[in-house]
Amino acid sequence: ACSLMKVLANADRLMLLCLLSQSEMTVGALEAASNIHQPTLSQQLSVLREASLVATRREGKNIYYSISSQSAMAVMQVLHQEICNI
């Protein structure tokens, strides 16, 4: 729980996981929806991959990201329900 909360303690990573909790997204779509610019976006996605919170799949030139951790998805669903839907 501590390691998950440590990763979630960054606003950019929290935003990315919030977006990914709604649907699988490409890097370009994440950049547009989050307003996080490419260098920072790549860095934060790397942290999420290293923490095994997101998975990737390639389709042509596009890389799609999705939440791969059931714990992270559960936390994001609660946060989305309690905070984002106010």
Coordinates of N, CA and C in Angstrom, one line a residue:
A1 N 0.8 -1.2 0.0 CA 0.0 0.0 0.0 C 0.9 1.3 0.0
C2 N 2.0 1.2 0.8 CA 2.9 2.4 0.8 C 3.5 2.7 -0.5
S3 N 3.9 1.7 -1.2 CA 4.6 1.9 -2.5 C 3.6 2.5 -3.5
L4 N 2.3 2.0 -3.5 CA 1.3 2.5 -4.4 C 1.0 3.9 -4.1
M5 N 0.8 4.3 -2.8 CA 0.5 5.6 -2.4 C 1.7 6.6 -2.8
K6 N 2.9 6.1 -2.7 CA 4.1 6.9 -3.0 C 4.0 7.3 -4.5
V7 N 3.7 6.3 -5.4 CA 3.6 6.6 -6.8 C 2.4 7.6 -7.1
L8 N 1.3 7.4 -6.4 CA 0.2 8.2 -6.6 C 0.3 9.6 -6.0
A9 N 1.4 9.9 -5.2 CA 1.6 11.2 -4.6 C 2.0 12.2 -5.5
N10 N 2.3 11.9 -6.8 CA 2.7 12.9 -7.8 C 1.5 13.3 -8.6
A11 N 1.2 14.6 -8.8 CA 0.0 15.1 -9.5 C -0.1 14.6 -10.9
D12 N 1.1 14.6 -11.6 CA 1.0 14.1 -13.0 C 0.7 12.7 -13.1
R13 N 1.3 11.8 -12.3 CA 1.0 10.4 -12.3 C -0.4 10.1 -11.9
L14 N -0.9 10.9 -10.9 CA -2.3 10.7 -10.5 C -3.3 11.0 -11.7
M15 N -3.0 12.1 -12.4 CA -3.8 12.5 -13.5 C -3.8 11.4 -14.6
L16 N -2.6 10.9 -14.9 CA -2.5 9.9 -15.9 C -3.3 8.6 -15.5
L17 N -3.2 8.2 -14.3 CA -3.9 7.0 -13.8 C -5.4 7.3 -13.8
C18 N -5.8 8.5 -13.5 CA -7.2 8.9 -13.5 C -7.8 8.8 -15.0
L19 N -7.0 9.3 -15.9 CA -7.4 9.2 -17.3 C -7.5 7.7 -17.8
L20 N -6.5 6.9 -17.4 CA -6.4 5.5 -17.8 C -7.5 4.7 -17.1
S21 N -8.0 5.1 -16.0 CA -9.0 4.4 -15.3 C -10.3 4.4 -16.1
Q22 N -10.4 5.4 -17.0 CA -11.6 5.5 -17.8 C -11.5 4.7 -19.1
S23 N -10.3 4.6 -19.7 CA -10.1 3.9 -20.9 C -8.7 3.8 -21.2
E24 N -8.3 2.8 -22.1 CA -7.0 2.7 -22.6 C -6.8 3.9 -23.5
M25 N -5.5 4.4 -23.5 CA -5.2 5.6 -24.3 C -3.8 5.6 -24.9
T26 N -3.7 6.3 -26.0 CA -2.4 6.4 -26.6 C -1.6 7.5 -25.9
V27 N -0.3 7.6 -26.2 CA 0.5 8.6 -25.6 C 0.0 10.0 -26.1
G28 N -0.3 10.1 -27.4 CA -0.8 11.4 -27.9 C -2.1 11.8 -27.2
A29 N -3.0 10.9 -27.0 CA -4.3 11.2 -26.4 C -4.1 11.6 -24.9
L30 N -3.1 10.9 -24.2 CA -2.8 11.2 -22.8 C -2.2 12.7 -22.8
E31 N -1.4 13.0 -23.7 CA -0.8 14.3 -23.7 C -1.8 15.4 -23.9
A32 N -2.8 15.2 -24.9 CA -3.8 16.1 -25.2 C -4.8 16.3 -24.0
A33 N -5.2 15.1 -23.4 CA -6.2 15.2 -22.3 C -5.6 15.7 -21.0
S34 N -4.3 15.5 -20.8 CA -3.7 15.8 -19.5 C -3.0 17.2 -19.5
N35 N -2.7 17.6 -20.7 CA -1.9 18.9 -20.8 C -0.5 18.7 -20.2
I36 N 0.0 17.5 -20.1 CA 1.4 17.2 -19.6 C 2.2 17.0 -20.9
H37 N 3.3 17.8 -21.0 CA 4.1 17.8 -22.2 C 4.9 16.6 -22.3
Q38 N 5.3 16.2 -23.5 CA 6.0 15.0 -23.9 C 7.1 14.5 -23.0
P39 N 8.1 15.4 -22.7 CA 9.2 14.9 -21.8 C 8.8 14.5 -20.5
T40 N 7.9 15.3 -19.8 CA 7.4 14.9 -18.5 C 6.5 13.7 -18.6
L41 N 5.7 13.7 -19.6 CA 4.7 12.5 -19.8 C 5.5 11.2 -19.9
S42 N 6.5 11.2 -20.7 CA 7.3 10.0 -20.9 C 8.0 9.6 -19.6
Q43 N 8.5 10.5 -18.9 CA 9.1 10.2 -17.6 C 8.1 9.6 -16.6
Q44 N 6.9 10.2 -16.5 CA 5.9 9.7 -15.6 C 5.4 8.4 -16.0
L45 N 5.2 8.2 -17.3 CA 4.8 6.8 -17.7 C 5.8 5.8 -17.4
S46 N 7.1 6.1 -17.5 CA 8.2 5.2 -17.2 C 8.1 4.8 -15.7
V47 N 7.8 5.8 -14.8 CA 7.7 5.5 -13.4 C 6.5 4.5 -13.2
L48 N 5.4 4.8 -13.9 CA 4.2 3.9 -13.7 C 4.5 2.5 -14.3
R49 N 5.2 2.4 -15.3 CA 5.6 1.1 -15.9 C 6.5 0.3 -14.9
E50 N 7.5 1.0 -14.4 CA 8.4 0.4 -13.5 C 7.7 -0.1 -12.2
A51 N 6.7 0.6 -11.8 CA 5.9 0.2 -10.6 C 4.9 -0.8 -10.9
S52 N 4.8 -1.3 -12.2 CA 3.9 -2.3 -12.7 C 2.4 -1.9 -12.5
L53 N 2.2 -0.6 -12.7 CA 0.8 0.0 -12.5 C 0.2 0.1 -13.9
V54 N 0.9 0.2 -15.0 CA 0.4 0.3 -16.3 C 1.1 -0.7 -17.2
A55 N 0.3 -1.1 -18.3 CA 0.8 -2.0 -19.3 C 0.7 -1.3 -20.6
T56 N 1.5 -1.7 -21.6 CA 1.5 -1.1 -22.9 C 1.2 -2.2 -23.9
R57 N 0.7 -1.8 -25.0 CA 0.5 -2.6 -26.2 C 0.7 -1.7 -27.4
R58 N 1.4 -2.3 -28.4 CA 1.7 -1.6 -29.7 C 0.7 -2.0 -30.7
E59 N 0.2 -1.0 -31.4 CA -0.7 -1.2 -32.6 C -0.2 -0.3 -33.7
G60 N 0.5 -0.8 -34.6 CA 1.2 0.0 -35.7 C 2.2 1.0 -35.0
K61 N 2.0 2.3 -35.2 CA 2.9 3.2 -34.7 C 2.5 3.7 -33.3
N62 N 1.3 3.3 -32.9 CA 0.7 3.8 -31.6 C 1.1 2.8 -30.5
I63 N 1.4 3.4 -29.3 CA 1.5 2.6 -28.1 C 0.3 3.0 -27.2
Y64 N -0.4 2.0 -26.8 CA -1.6 2.2 -25.9 C -1.2 1.8 -24.5
Y65 N -1.7 2.6 -23.6 CA -1.4 2.4 -22.1 C -2.8 2.1 -21.5
S66 N -2.7 1.2 -20.5 CA -3.8 0.8 -19.7 C -3.4 0.5 -18.3
I67 N -4.3 0.6 -17.3 CA -3.9 0.2 -15.9 C -3.8 -1.3 -15.9
S68 N -2.7 -1.8 -15.3 CA -2.6 -3.2 -15.2 C -2.7 -3.7 -13.8
S69 N -2.7 -2.8 -12.8 CA -2.8 -3.2 -11.4 C -4.2 -3.1 -10.9
Q70 N -4.7 -4.2 -10.4 CA -6.1 -4.2 -9.8 C -6.2 -3.2 -8.6
S71 N -5.2 -3.2 -7.8 CA -5.1 -2.3 -6.7 C -5.2 -0.8 -7.1
A72 N -4.4 -0.5 -8.1 CA -4.4 0.9 -8.6 C -5.8 1.3 -9.2
M73 N -6.3 0.3 -10.0 CA -7.7 0.6 -10.6 C -8.7 0.8 -9.5
A74 N -8.7 0.0 -8.4 CA -9.6 0.1 -7.3 C -9.5 1.5 -6.7
V75 N -8.3 1.9 -6.4 CA -8.1 3.2 -5.8 C -8.5 4.3 -6.7
M76 N -8.2 4.2 -8.0 CA -8.6 5.3 -8.9 C -10.1 5.4 -9.1
Q77 N -10.8 4.2 -9.0 CA -12.3 4.2 -9.1 C -12.9 4.9 -7.9
V78 N -12.4 4.7 -6.8 CA -12.9 5.3 -5.6 C -12.6 6.8 -5.6
L79 N -11.4 7.2 -6.0 CA -11.0 8.6 -6.1 C -11.9 9.3 -7.2
H80 N -12.1 8.7 -8.3 CA -13.0 9.2 -9.4 C -14.4 9.4 -8.9
Q81 N -14.9 8.4 -8.2 CA -16.3 8.5 -7.7 C -16.5 9.5 -6.6
E82 N -15.5 9.6 -5.7 CA -15.6 10.5 -4.5 C -15.2 12.0 -4.9
I83 N -14.3 12.2 -5.8 CA -13.8 13.5 -6.0 C -14.2 14.1 -7.4
C84 N -14.0 13.3 -8.4 CA -14.2 13.8 -9.8 C -15.7 14.0 -10.1
N85 N -16.6 13.2 -9.5 CA -18.0 13.3 -9.8 C -18.8 14.1 -8.8
I86 N -18.1 15.0 -8.2 CA -18.9 15.9 -7.2 C -19.7 16.9 -8.0

